[in-house]
Coordinates of C-alpha atoms and ligand atoms in Angstrom, one line a residue:
X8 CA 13.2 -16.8 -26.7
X9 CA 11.4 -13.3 -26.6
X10 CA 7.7 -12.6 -27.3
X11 CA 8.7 -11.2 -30.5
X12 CA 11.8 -11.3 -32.7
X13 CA 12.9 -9.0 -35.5
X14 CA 15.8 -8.5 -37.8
X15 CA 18.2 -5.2 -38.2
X16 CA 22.1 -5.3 -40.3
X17 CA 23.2 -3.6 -37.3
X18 CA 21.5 -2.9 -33.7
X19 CA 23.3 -0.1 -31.3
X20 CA 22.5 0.2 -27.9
X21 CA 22.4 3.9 -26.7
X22 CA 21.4 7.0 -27.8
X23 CA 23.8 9.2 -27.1
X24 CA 26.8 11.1 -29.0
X25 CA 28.5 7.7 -29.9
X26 CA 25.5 5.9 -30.4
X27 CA 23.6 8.4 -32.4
X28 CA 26.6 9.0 -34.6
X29 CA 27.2 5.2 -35.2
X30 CA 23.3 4.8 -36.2
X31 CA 23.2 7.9 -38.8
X32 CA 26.3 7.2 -41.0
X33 CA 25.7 3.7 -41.5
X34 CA 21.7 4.7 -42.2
X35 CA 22.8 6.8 -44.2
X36 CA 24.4 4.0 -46.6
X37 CA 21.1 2.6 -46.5
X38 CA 21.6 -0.2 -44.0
X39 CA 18.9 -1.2 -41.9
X40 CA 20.0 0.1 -38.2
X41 CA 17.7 -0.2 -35.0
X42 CA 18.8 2.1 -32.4
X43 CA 17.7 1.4 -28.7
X44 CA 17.6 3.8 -25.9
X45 CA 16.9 3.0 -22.5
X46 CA 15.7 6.6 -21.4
X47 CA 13.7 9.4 -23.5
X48 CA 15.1 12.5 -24.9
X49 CA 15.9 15.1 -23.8
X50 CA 17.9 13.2 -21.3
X51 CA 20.3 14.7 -18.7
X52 CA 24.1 13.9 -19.4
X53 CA 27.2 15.6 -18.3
X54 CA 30.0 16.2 -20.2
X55 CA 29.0 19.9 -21.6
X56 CA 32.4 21.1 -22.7
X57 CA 33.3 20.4 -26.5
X58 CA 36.3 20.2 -28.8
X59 CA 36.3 21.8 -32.0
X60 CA 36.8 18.3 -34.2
X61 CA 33.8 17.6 -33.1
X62 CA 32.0 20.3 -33.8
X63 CA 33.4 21.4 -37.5
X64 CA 34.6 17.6 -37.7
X65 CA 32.3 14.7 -36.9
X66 CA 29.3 17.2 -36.6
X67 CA 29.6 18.4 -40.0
X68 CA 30.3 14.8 -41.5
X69 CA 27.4 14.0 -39.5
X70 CA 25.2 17.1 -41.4
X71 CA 23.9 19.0 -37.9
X72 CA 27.0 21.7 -38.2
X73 CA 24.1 24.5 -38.9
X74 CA 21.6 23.1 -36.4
X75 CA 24.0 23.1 -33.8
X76 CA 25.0 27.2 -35.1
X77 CA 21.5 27.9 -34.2
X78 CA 20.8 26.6 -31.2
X79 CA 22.4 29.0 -29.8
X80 CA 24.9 27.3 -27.6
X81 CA 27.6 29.9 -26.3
X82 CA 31.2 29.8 -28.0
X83 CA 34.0 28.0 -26.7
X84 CA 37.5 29.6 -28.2
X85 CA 39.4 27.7 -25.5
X86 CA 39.9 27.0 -22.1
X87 CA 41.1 29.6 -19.4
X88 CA 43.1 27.9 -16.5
X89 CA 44.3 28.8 -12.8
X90 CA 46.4 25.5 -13.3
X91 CA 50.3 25.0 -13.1
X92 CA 52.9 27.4 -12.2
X93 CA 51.8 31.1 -12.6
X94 CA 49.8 32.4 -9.8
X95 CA 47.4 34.1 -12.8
X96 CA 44.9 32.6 -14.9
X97 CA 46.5 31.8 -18.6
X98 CA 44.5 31.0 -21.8
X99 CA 44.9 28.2 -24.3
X100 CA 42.8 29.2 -27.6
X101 CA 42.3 26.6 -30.4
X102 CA 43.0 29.4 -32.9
X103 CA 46.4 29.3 -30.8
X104 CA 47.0 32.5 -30.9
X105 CA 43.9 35.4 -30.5
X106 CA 45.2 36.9 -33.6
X107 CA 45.0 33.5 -35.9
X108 CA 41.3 33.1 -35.2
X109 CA 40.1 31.1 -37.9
X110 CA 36.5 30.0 -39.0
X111 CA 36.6 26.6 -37.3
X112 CA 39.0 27.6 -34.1
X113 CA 35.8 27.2 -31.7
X114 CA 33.7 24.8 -30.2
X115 CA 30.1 25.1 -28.0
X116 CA 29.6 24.6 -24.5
X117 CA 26.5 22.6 -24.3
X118 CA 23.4 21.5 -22.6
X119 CA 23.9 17.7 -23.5
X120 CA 20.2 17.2 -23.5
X121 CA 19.3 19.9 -26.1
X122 CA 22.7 18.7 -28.1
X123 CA 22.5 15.0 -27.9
X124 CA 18.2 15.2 -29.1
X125 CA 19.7 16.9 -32.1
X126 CA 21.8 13.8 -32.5
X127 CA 19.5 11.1 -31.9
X128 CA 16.7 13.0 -34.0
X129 CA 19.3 13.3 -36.7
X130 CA 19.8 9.6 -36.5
X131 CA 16.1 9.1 -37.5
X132 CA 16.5 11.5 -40.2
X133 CA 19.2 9.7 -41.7
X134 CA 16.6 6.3 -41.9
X135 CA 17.7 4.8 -38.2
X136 CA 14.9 2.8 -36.4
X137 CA 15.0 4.5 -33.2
X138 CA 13.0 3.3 -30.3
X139 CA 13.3 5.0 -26.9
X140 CA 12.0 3.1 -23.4
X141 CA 13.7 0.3 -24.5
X142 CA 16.2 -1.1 -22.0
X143 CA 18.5 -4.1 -23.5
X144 CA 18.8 -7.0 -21.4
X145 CA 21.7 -9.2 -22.8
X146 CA 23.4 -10.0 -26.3
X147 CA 23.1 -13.3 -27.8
X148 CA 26.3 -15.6 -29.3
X149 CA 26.2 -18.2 -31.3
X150 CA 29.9 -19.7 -31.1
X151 CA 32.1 -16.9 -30.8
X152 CA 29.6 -14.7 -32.9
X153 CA 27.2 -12.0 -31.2
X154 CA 24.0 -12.0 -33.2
X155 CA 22.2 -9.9 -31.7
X156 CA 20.2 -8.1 -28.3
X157 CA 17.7 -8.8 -26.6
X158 CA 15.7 -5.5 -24.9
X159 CA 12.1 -5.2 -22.8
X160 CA 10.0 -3.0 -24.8
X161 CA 7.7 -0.2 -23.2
X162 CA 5.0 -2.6 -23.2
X163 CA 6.9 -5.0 -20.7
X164 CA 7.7 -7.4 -23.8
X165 CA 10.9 -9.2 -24.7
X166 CA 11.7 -9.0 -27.8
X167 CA 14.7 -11.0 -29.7
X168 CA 16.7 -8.9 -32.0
X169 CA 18.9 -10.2 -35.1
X170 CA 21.4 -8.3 -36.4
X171 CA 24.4 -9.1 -38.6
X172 CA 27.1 -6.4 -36.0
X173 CA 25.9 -4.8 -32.7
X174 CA 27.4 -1.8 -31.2
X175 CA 27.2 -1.3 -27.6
X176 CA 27.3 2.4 -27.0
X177 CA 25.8 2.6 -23.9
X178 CA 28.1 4.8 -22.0
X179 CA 29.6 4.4 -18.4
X180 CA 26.9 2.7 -16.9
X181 CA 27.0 -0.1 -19.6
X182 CA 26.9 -3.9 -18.5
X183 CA 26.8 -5.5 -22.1
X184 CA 30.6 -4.2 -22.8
X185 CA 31.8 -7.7 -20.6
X186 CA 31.2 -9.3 -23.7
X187 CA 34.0 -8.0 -25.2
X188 CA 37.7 -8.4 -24.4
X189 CA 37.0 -8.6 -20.5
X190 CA 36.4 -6.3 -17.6
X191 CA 37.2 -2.6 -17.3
X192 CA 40.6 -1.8 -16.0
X193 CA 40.5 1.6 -14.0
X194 CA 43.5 3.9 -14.4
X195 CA 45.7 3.9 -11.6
X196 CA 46.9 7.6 -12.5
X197 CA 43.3 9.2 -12.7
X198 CA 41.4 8.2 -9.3
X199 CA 39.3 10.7 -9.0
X200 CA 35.7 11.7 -8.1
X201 CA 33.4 14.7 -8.7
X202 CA 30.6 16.7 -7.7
X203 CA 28.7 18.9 -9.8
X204 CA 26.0 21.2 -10.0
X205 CA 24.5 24.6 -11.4
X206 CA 24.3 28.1 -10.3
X207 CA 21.4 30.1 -12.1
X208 CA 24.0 32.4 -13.4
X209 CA 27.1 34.0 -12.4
X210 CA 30.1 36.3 -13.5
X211 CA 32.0 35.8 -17.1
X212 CA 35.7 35.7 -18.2
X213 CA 35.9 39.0 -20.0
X214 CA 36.0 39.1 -23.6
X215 CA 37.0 37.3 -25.9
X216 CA 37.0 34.3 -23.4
X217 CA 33.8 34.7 -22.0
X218 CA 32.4 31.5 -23.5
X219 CA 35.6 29.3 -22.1
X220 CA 35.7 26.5 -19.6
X221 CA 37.4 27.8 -16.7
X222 CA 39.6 25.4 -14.7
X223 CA 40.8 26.3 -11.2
X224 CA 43.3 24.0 -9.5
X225 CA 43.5 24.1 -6.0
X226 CA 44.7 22.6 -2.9
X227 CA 42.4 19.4 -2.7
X228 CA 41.5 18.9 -6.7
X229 CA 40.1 21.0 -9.4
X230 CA 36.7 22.6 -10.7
X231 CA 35.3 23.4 -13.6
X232 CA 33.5 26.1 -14.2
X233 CA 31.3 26.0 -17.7
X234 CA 29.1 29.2 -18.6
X235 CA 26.1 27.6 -20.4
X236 CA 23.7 30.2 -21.0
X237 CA 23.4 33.5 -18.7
X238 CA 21.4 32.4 -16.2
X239 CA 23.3 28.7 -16.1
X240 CA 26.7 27.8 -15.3
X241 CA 28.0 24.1 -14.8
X242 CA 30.4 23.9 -11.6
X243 CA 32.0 20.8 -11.1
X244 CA 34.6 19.7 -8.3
X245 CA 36.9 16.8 -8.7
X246 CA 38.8 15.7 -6.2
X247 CA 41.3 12.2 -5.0
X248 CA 38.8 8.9 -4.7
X249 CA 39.9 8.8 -1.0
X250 CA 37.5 11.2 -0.5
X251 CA 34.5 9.8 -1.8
X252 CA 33.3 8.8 1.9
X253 CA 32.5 12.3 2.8
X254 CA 31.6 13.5 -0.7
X255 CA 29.2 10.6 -0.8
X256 CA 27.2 10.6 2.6
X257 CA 26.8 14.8 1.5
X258 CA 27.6 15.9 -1.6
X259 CA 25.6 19.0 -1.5
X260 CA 28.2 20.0 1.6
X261 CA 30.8 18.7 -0.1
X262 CA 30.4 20.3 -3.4
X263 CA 29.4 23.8 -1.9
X264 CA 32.7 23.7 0.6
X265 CA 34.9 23.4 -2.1
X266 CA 33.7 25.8 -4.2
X267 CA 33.8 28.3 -0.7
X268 CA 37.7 27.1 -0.5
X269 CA 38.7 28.2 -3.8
X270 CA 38.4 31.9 -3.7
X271 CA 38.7 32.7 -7.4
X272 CA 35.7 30.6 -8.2
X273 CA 33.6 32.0 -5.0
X274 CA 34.6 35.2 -6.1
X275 CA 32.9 34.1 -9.6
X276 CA 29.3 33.1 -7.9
X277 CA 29.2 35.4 -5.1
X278 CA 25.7 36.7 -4.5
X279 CA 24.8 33.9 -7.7
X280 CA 21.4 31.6 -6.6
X281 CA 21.7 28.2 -7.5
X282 CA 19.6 26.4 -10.2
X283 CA 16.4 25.9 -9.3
X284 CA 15.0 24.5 -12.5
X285 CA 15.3 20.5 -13.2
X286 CA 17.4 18.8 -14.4
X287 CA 19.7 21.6 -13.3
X288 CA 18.0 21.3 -9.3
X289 CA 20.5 18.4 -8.2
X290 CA 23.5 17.7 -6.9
X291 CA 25.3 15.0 -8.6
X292 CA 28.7 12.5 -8.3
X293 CA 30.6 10.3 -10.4
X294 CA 33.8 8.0 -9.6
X295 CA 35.6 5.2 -11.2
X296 CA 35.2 7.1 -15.2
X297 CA 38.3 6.4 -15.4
X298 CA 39.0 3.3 -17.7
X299 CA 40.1 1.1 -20.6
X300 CA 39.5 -2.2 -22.3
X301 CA 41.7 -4.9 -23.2
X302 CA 39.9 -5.2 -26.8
X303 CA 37.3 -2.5 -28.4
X304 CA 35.3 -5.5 -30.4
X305 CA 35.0 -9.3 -31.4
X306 CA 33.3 -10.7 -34.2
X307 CA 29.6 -9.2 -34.3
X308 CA 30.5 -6.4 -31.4
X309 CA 32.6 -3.4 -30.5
X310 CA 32.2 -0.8 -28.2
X311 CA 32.0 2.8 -28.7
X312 CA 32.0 6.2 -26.0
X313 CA 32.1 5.5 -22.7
X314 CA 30.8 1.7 -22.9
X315 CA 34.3 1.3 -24.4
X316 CA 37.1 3.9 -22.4
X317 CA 37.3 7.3 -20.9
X318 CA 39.9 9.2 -19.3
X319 CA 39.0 12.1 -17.1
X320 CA 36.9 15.6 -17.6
X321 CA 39.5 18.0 -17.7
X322 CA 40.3 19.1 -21.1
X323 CA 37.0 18.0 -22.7
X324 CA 37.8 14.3 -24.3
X325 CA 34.8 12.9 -23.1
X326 CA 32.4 13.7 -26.3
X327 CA 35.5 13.9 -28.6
X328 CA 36.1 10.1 -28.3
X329 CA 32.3 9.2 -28.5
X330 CA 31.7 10.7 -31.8
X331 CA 35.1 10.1 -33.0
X332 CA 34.5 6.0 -32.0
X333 CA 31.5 6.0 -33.6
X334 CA 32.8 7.8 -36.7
X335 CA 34.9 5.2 -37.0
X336 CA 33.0 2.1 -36.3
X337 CA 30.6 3.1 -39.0
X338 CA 33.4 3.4 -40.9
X339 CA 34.1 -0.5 -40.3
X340 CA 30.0 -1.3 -40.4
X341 CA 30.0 0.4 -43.8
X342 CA 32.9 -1.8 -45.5
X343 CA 32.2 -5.2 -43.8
X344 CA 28.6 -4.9 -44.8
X345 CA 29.0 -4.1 -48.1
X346 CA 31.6 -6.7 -48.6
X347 CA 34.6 -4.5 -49.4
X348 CA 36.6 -5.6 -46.7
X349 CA 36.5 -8.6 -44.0
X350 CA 35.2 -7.8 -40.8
X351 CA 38.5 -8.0 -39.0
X352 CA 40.8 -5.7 -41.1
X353 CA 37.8 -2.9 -41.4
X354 CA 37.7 -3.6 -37.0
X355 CA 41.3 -3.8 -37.2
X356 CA 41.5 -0.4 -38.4
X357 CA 38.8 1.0 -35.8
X358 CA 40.2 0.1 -32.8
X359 CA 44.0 0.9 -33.8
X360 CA 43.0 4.5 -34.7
X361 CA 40.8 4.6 -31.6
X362 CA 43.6 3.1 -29.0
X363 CA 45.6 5.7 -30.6
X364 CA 43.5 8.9 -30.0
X365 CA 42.9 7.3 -26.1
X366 CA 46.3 6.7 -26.2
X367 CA 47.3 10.0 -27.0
X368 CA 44.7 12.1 -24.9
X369 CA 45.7 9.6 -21.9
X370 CA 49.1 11.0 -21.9
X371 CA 48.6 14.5 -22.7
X372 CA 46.3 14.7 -19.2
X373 CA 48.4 12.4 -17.4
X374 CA 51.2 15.8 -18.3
X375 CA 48.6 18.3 -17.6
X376 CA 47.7 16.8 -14.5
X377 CA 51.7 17.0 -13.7
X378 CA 51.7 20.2 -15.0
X379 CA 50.4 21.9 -11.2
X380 CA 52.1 20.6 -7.8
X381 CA 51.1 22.0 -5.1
X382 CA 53.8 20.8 -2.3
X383 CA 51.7 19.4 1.1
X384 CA 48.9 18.4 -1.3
X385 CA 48.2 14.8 -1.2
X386 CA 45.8 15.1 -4.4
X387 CA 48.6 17.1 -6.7
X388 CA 51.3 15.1 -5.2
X389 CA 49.7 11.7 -6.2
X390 CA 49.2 12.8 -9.7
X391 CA 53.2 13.5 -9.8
X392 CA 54.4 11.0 -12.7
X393 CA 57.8 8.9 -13.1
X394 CA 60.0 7.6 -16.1
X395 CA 58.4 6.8 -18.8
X396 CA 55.9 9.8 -19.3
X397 CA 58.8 12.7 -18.1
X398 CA 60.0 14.1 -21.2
X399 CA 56.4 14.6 -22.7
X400 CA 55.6 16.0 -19.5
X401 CA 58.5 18.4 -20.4
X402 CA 57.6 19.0 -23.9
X403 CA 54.1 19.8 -22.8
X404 CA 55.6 22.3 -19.3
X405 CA 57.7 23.9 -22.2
X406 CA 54.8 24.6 -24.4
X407 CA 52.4 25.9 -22.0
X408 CA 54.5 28.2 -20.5
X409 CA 55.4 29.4 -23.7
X410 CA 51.6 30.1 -24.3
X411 CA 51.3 31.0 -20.6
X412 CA 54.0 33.9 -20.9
X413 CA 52.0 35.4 -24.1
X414 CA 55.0 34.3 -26.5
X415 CA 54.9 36.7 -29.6
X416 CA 56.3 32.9 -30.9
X417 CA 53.1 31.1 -30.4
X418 CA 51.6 31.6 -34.2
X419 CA 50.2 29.5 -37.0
X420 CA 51.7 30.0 -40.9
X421 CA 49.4 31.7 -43.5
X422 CA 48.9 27.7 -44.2
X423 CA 46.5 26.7 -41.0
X424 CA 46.5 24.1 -38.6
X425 CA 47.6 21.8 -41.0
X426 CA 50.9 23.3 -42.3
X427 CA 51.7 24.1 -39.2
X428 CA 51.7 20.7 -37.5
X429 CA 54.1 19.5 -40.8
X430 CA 56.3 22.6 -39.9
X431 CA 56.6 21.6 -36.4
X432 CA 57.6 18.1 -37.0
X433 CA 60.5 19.4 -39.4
X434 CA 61.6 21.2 -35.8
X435 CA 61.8 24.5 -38.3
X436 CA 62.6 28.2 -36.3
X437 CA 59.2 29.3 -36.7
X438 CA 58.2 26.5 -35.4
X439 CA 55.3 26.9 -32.8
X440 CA 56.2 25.1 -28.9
X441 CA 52.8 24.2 -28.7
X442 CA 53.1 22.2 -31.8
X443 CA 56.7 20.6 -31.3
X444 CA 55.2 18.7 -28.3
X445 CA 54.6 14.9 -29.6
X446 CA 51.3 14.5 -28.2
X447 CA 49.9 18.2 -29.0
X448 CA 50.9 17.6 -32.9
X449 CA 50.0 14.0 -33.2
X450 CA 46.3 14.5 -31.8
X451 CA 45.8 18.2 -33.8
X452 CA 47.0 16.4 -36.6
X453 CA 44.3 13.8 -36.5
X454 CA 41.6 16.9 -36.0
X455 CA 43.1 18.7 -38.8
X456 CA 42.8 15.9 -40.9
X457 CA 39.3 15.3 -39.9
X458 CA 38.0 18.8 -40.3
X459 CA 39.4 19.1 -43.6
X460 CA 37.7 15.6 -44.7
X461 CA 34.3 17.5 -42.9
X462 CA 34.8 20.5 -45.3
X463 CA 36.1 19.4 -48.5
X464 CA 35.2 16.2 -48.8
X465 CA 36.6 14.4 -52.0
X466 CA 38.3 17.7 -52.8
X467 CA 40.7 17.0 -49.4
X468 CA 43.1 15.1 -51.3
X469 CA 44.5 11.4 -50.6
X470 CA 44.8 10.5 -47.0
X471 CA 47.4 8.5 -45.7
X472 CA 47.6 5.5 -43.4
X473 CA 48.1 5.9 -39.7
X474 CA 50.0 2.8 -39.7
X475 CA 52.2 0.6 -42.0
X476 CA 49.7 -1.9 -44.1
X477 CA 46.8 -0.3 -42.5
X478 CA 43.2 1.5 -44.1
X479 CA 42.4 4.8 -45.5
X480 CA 38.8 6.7 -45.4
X481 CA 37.4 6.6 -48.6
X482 CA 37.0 10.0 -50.6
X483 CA 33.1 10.5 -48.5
X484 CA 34.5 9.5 -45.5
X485 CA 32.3 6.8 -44.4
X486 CA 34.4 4.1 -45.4
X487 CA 37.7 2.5 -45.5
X488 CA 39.9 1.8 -48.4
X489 CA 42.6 0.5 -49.5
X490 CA 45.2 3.4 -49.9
X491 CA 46.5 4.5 -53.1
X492 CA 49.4 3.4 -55.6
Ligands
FAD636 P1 26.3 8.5 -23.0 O1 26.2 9.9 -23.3 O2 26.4 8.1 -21.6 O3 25.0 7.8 -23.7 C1 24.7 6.4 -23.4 C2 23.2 6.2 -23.6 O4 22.9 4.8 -23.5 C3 22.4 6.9 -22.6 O5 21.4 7.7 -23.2 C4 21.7 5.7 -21.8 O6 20.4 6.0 -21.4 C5 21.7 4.6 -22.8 N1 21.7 3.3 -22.2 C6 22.4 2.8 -21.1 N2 22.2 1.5 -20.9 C7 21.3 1.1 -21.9 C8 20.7 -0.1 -22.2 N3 20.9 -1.2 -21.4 N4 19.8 -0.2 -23.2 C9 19.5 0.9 -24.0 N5 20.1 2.1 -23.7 C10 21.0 2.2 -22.7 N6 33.1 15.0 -22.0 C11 33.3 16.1 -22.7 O7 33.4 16.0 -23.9 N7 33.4 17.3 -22.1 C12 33.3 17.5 -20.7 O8 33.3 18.6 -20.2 C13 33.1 16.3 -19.9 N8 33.0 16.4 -18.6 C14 32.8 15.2 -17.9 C15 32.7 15.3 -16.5 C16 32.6 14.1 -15.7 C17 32.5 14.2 -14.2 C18 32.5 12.9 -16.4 C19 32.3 11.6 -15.6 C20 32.5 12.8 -17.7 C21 32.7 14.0 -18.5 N9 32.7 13.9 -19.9 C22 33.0 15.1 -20.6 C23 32.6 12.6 -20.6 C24 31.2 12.5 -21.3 O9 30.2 12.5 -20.3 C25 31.1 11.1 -22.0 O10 32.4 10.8 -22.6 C26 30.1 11.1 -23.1 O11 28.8 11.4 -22.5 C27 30.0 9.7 -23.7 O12 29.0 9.6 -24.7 P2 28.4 8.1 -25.0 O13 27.5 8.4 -26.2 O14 29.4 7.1 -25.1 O15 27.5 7.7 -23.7

């Protein structure tokens, strides 16, 4: 029993990109949510590179598309890579091709604390109960049932919280997720550690690329190098787990070595000063990100963002998933609290369609990974994959070469992003390599689809299931439904 106890439909734990999404769209159905956050915004958090269904997808849906277009983060219009075979840096542009550039083929790089406030404040804008200083504890069951949290409040007191569902999105360092289907399971394929920090400036792609992440394999790993403003760049190193001795008892060493043995990004920083201002002033590392969950929820609970899976930094899943999860598990809040659908078909349908999108993303980096071997390099020779993944691998080698070699090929129809997936499928002439790849069309299928929900709402047209007998979102997007005819 806690000094005080209250009552909430729903109580998520964590304010951050999954949590924050979760709280506003079932708020915003007028549900009474309590949202709980441990620390107080602004609050540092990595994971600065974004995708572009989040930003014209989820962020619209969401309602802060035009805050974010303010706040002046720079534009992302893709990612620029010293990665794979060519001994030159190649671009991959979401437009696809430079020439295709359309009004939603760009994402932000972004200073999480600046763009996850706007999230959390959004929350409470939408009619979330959001309390911050407020660290929860444990969940309470009855039976199988979880009923609820319990959190210390600022004041040091325990207080008991009731609520019909609660969400745990409290990211990696999460303890509650145990509660659901077991403990983590670590990927064997992405061991990996990194070591990140900032350089008060430093030199840009040229244009048009200028606001792209940059990622530079190299013998021992890889490192990311994200332009955040102009006097702020995010520089990141991951290498194998084996090393996390050395990294570990130095990482200031460690991170600033490998930066000095990759030319291309020294070159890049030479003469640069590093950040001085906080939270920028520190030297960070993170290992074991890499993981999955037998089961996303159980009756009363599921797990969204990081408390639920992640894969690895490169290629900017991270924030994708979070909003994405959260999308989708307000989507299942909405219907099972308004009685439209029991809670285990509307949490059926969240944590197929999540699986799936992990699923997809898992193997599209476990082939971009395999994409660069470096012979002699025990950290590119451990990410060389076997059987069953091969011929994506292929699919995916094919299609980034094609894009690698500047293919006059590598074009979307008059029709967009859409069309052009549908095209590729049919395996037509025209169509594009990037697209024929199984995993590339699947997952820019799912973004299309999203973005086009984000834009048009109602006026989208009828959605169909992602799987036989399964759920549709209704026309507003903030439910599921049964689909059509
Ligand atoms: P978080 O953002 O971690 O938010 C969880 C919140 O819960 C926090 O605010 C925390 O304070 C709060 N909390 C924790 N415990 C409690 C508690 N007991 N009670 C109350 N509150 C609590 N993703 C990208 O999209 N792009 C990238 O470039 C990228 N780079 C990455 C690089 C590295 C090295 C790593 C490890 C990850 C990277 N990611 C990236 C992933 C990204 O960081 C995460 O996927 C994302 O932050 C997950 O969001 P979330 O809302 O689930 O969790």
């Amino acid at each position: 029993g806690g000094d005080r106890e209250e009552n909430f439909d729903v109580v998520v734990v964590g304010g951050g990109p999954s949590g924050s999404t979760t709280a506003a769209l079932v708020a915003r159905q007028g549900h009474r949510v309590l949202l709980l956050e441990r620390d107080h915004h602004p609050r540092y958090q990595i994971g600065e590179s974004l995708l572009p269904a989040t930003v014209h997808g989820v962020c619209r849906i969401l309602g802060v598309a035009d805050e974010l277009a303010d706040a002046g983060f720079p534009r992302k219009r893709g990612g620029t890579f010293k990665w794979g075979a060519s001994p030159e840096p190649w671009d991959f542009s979401f437009a696809l091709s430079p020439r295709m550039a359309g009004p939603t083929s760009y994402a932000y790089q972004v200073e999480r604390a600046r763009f996850d406030e706007i999230l959390l404040r959004n929350a409470a804008a939408e009619g979330a109960e959001v309390r911050e200083g407020c660290a929860v504890r444990r969940v309470l069951t009855e039976g199988d049932r979880v009923v609820g949290v319990e959190y210390t409040d600022p004041g040091g007191a325990d207080v008991v919280v009731r609520a019909r569902h609660t969400i745990d999105a409290s990211g990696n360092t999460s303890r509650l997720h145990r509660e659901v289907g077991g403990p983590r399971q670590y990927s064997p394929h992405f061991r990996n550690i990194a070591v990140f920090g900032y350089f008060a400036g430093g030199r840009r792609l040229p244009s048009p690329n200028s606001g792209n992440i940059f990622s530079v394999a190299f013998d021992e790993g890889w490192i990311w190098y994200i332009p955040l403003r102009d006097d702020l760049t995010s520089v990141g190193v991951v290498l194998a787990a084996d090393r996390a001795g050395d990294v570990q008892a130095d990482p200031e060493r460690g991170w600033l070595a490998a930066i000095d043995r990759c030319p291309i990004v020294a070159e890049m920083l030479a003469g640069t000063p590093r950040a001085t201002e906080a939270p920028y002033d520190r030297i960070r590392v993170r290992k074991d990100y890499s993981y999955d969950k037998e089961a996303f929820w159980r009756p009363g609970m599921a797990l969204v963002g990081d408390a639920a899976c992640f894969i690895d930094p490169v290629f900017s899943s991270g924030v994708h998933l979070a909003t994405y999860s959260g999308l989708l598990a307000a989507r299942s809040l909405n219907s099972a609290l308004a009685g439209d659908l029991p809670e285990d078909l509307a949490f059926g349908e969240f944590e197929a369609r999540y699986r799936r999108e992990f699923g997809l993303f898992h193997e599209f980096l476990v082939a971009f990974y395999d994409l660069h071997q470096e012979r002699d390099s025990y950290f590119w020779n451990a990410k060389r994959i076997t059987g069953a993944q091969a011929s994506e691998s292929e699919a995916f080698v094919e299609l980034v070469g094609g894009i690698a070699s500047g293919d006059s090929g590598v074009r979307v129809p008059a029709g967009g992003l859409a069309e052009a997936v549908a095209a590729a499928a049919d395996g037509g002439e025209d169509a594009n390599p990037l697209l024929r790849a199984k995993v590339v069309s699947a997952s820019l299928q799912e973004g299309a689809q999203l973005q086009a929900l984000a834009e048009l709402g109602e006026d989208s047209g009828p959605q169909t299931p992602l799987f036989q007998g399964g759920l549709v979102p209704s026309a507003d997007g903030l439910r599921w439904a049964r689909p059509a005819g």
